[in-house]
XYZ file of C-alpha atoms in Angstrom:
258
model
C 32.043 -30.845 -6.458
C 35.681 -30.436 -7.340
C 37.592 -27.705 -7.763
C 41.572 -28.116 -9.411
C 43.936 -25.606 -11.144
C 44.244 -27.030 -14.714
C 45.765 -24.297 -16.822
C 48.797 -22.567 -16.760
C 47.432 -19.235 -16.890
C 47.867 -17.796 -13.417
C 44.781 -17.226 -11.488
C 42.104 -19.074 -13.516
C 41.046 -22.215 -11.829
C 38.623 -24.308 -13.444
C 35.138 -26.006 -11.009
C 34.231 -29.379 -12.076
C 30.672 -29.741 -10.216
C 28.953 -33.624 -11.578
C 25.511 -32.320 -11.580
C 23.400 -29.596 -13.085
C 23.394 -26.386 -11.961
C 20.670 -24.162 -10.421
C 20.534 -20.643 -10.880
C 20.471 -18.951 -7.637
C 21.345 -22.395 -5.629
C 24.351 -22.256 -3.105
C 26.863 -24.550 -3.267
C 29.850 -25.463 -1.171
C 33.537 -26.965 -2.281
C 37.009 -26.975 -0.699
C 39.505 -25.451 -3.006
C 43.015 -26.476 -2.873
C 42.199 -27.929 0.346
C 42.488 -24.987 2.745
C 39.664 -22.902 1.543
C 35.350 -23.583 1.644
C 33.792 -21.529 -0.891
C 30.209 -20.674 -0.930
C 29.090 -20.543 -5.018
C 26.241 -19.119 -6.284
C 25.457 -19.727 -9.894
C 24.199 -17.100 -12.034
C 24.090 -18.009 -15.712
C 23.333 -14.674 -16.863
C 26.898 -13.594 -16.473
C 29.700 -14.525 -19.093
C 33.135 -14.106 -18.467
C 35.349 -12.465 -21.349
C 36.846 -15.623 -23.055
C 39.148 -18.140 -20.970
C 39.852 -15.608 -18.250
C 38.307 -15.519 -15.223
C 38.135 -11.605 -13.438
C 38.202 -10.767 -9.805
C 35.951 -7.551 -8.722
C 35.070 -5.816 -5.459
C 31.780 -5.642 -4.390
C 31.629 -1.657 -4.497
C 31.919 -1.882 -7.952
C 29.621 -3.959 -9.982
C 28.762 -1.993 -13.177
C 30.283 -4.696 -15.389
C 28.024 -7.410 -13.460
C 24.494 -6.053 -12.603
C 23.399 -9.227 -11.557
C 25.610 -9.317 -8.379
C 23.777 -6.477 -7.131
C 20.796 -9.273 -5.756
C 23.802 -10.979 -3.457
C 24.028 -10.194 0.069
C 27.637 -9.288 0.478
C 28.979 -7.337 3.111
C 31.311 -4.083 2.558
C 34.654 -4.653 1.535
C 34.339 -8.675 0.362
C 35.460 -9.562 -2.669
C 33.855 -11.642 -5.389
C 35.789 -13.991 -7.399
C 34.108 -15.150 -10.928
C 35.158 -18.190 -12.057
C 34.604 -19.103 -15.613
C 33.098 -22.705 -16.236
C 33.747 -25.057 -19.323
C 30.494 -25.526 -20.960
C 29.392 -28.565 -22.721
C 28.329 -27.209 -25.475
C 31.614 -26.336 -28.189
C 32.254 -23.340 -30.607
C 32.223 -23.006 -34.488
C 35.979 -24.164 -34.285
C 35.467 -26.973 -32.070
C 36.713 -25.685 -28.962
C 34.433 -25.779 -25.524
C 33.118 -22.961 -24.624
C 33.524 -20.455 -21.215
C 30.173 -19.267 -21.008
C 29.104 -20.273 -17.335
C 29.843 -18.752 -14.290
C 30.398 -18.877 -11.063
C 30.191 -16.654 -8.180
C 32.384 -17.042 -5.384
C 32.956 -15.761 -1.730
C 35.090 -16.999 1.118
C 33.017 -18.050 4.099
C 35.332 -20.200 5.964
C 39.342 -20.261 6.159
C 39.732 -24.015 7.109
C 38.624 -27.011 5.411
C 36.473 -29.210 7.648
C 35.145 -25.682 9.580
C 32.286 -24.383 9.000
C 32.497 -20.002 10.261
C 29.680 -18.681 9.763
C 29.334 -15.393 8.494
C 28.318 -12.297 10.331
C 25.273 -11.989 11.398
C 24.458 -15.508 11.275
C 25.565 -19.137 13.905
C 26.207 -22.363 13.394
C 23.793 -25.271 14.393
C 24.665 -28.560 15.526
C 27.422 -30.355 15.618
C 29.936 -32.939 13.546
C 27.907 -36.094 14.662
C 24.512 -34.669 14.069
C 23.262 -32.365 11.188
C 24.810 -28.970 11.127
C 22.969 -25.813 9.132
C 23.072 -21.821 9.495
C 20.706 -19.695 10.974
C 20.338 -15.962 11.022
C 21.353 -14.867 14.892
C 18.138 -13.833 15.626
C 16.033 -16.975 15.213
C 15.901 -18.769 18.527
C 14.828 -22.273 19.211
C 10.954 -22.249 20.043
C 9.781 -25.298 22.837
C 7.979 -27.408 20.046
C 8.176 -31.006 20.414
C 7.175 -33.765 17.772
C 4.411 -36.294 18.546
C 6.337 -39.200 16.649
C 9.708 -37.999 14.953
C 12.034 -35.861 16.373
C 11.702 -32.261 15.659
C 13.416 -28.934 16.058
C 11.794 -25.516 15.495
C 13.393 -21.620 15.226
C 11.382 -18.482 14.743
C 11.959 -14.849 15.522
C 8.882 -13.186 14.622
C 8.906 -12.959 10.872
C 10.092 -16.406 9.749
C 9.823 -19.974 11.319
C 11.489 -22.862 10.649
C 11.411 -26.868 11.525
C 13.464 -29.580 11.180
C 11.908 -33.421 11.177
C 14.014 -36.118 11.460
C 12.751 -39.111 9.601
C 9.440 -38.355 9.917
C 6.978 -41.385 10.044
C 5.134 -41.974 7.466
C 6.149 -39.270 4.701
C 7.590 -40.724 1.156
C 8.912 -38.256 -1.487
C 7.360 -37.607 -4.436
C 8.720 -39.552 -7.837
C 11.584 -37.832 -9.538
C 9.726 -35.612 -11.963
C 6.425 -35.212 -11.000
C 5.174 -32.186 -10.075
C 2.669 -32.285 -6.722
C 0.781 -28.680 -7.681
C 1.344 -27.784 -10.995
C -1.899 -25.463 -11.349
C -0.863 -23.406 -8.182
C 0.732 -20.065 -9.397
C 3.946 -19.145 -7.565
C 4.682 -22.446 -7.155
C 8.289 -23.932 -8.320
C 9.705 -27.172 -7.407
C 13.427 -29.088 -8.387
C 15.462 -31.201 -7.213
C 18.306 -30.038 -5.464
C 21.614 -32.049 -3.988
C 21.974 -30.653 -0.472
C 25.360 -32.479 1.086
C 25.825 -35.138 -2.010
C 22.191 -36.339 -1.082
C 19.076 -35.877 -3.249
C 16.564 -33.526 -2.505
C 13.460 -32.137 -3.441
C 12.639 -28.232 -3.008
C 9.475 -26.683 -3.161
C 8.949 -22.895 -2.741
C 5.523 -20.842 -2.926
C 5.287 -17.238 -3.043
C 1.608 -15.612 -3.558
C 0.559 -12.510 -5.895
C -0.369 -9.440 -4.607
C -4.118 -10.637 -4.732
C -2.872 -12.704 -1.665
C -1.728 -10.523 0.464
C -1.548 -11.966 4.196
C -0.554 -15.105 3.075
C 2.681 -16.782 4.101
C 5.882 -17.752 1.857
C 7.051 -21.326 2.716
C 9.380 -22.906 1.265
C 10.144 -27.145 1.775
C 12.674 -29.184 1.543
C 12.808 -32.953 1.586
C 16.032 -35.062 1.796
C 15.807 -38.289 0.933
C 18.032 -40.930 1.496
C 19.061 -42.090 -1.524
C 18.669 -41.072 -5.093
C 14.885 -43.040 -6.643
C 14.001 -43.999 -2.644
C 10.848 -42.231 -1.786
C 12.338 -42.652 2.216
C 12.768 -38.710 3.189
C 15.453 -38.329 5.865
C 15.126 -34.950 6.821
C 12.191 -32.658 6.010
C 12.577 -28.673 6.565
C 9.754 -26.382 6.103
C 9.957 -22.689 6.052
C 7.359 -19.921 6.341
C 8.157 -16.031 6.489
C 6.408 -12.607 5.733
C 8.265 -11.633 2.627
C 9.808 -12.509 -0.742
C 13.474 -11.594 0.675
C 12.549 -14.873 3.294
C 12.639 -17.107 0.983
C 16.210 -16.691 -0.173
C 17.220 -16.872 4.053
C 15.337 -20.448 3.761
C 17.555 -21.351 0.264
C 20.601 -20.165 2.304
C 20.070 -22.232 4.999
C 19.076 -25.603 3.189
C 22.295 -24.731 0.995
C 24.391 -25.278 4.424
C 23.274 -27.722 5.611
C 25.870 -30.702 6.237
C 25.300 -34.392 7.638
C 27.495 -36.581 9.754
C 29.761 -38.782 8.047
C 29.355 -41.601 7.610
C 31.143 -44.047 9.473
C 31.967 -47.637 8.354
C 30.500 -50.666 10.110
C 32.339 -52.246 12.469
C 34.586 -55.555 11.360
């Protein structure tokens, strides 16, 4: 994703993001190089015509749909209008996607975390967020290294590589006859990945949400990198598991030696 300044009119700034975008998804891009921005699309929204509008987050009577974001007191939302592909009656391109954005960390290359949540892991292994309150449990993985958090209500494990496990082929469904289900591919970090979420009716009460995510290591190779599988007690969970798959970040990657 890119983000650059190109009109004169002061405080619109056009995103340039080379993929589709999800409704709902988090992304992350470094505007004008000193700021990380955490986006949320929501294509519901559309911004008055070229202008883009800054509100707080106590008042958001002009955009009902920002009530479902979890922003704290006293942040502010930026929208930023989005060229569409499609063009108008006069030929023109029109401004009719949107996207959300809020400040989560002041320095390029940092990754704050916001209240209430902590940073995992470090620059030369993979880094994520995690709500405070999810500690790391003692489970240990028979062939592939693992690492598990829970606090009660949701639980969540990372596999590394794990032996034996190719992705599905871009496209195909794995359950399409199971209700709740939803899967898409996702880019988490540049890399491909596939996301799967389940959520049962009310005539399935007791049963978990889960949510999975496989990275893979390049786009078409069924070779998963990193697999992530969620479970919690409520609908709410799953958007915690979406906002931590949304952060997470791998290690550069360094060039071979000459």
């Amino acid at each position: 994703m890119q983000s650059e300044d190109k009109s004169d009119t002061p405080g619109r700034t056009v995103i340039d993001y080379d993929g589709d975008l999800k409704a709902g998804q988090t992304y992350r891009a470094a505007v004008r190089g000193d700021k990380v921005y955490e986006l949320v699309f929501v294509p519901a929204l559309k911004p008055r015509m070229h202008q883009s509008v800054s509100v707080d987050w106590t008042n958001l009577d002009e955009f009902p749909a920002l009530r479902q974001l979890s922003l704290d007191a006293g942040e502010r939302v930026i929208v930023f209008s989005v060229l569409s592909d499609k063009t108008t009656y006069m030929g023109g391109r029109r401004w009719d996607r949107v996207l959300l954005c809020k400040v989560v960390a002041v320095d390029a290359g940092q990754s704050a975390a916001p209240e209430g949540w902590r940073q995992i892991g470090t620059d030369k292994t993979i880094s994520f967020l995690l709500p405070d309150d999810m500690k790391q449990t003692d489970a240990v993985g028979d062939e592939t290294p693992i690492a598990e958090y829970a606090n009660g209500r949701m639980r969540i494990m990372f596999e590394f590589r794990p032996w034996g496990l190719t992705a599905p082929r871009r496209g195909r469904r794995r359950a399409r006859h199971v209700k709740g289900y939803r899967e898409e591919e996702v880019r988490i970090d540049g890399k491909w990945a596939y996301l799967k979420t389940y959520s049962p009716s009310e005539k399935e009460k007791g049963q978990a949400y889960t949510a999975e995510l496989m990275v893979v290591t390049k786009a078409w190779a069924p070779y998963v990198e990193l697999l992530v599988t969620f479970t919690g007690n409520d609908a709410s969970d799953l958007r915690v598991a979406e906002r931590v798959f949304a952060s997470i970040q791998f290690p550069a990657e360094r060039a071979a030696p000459r």
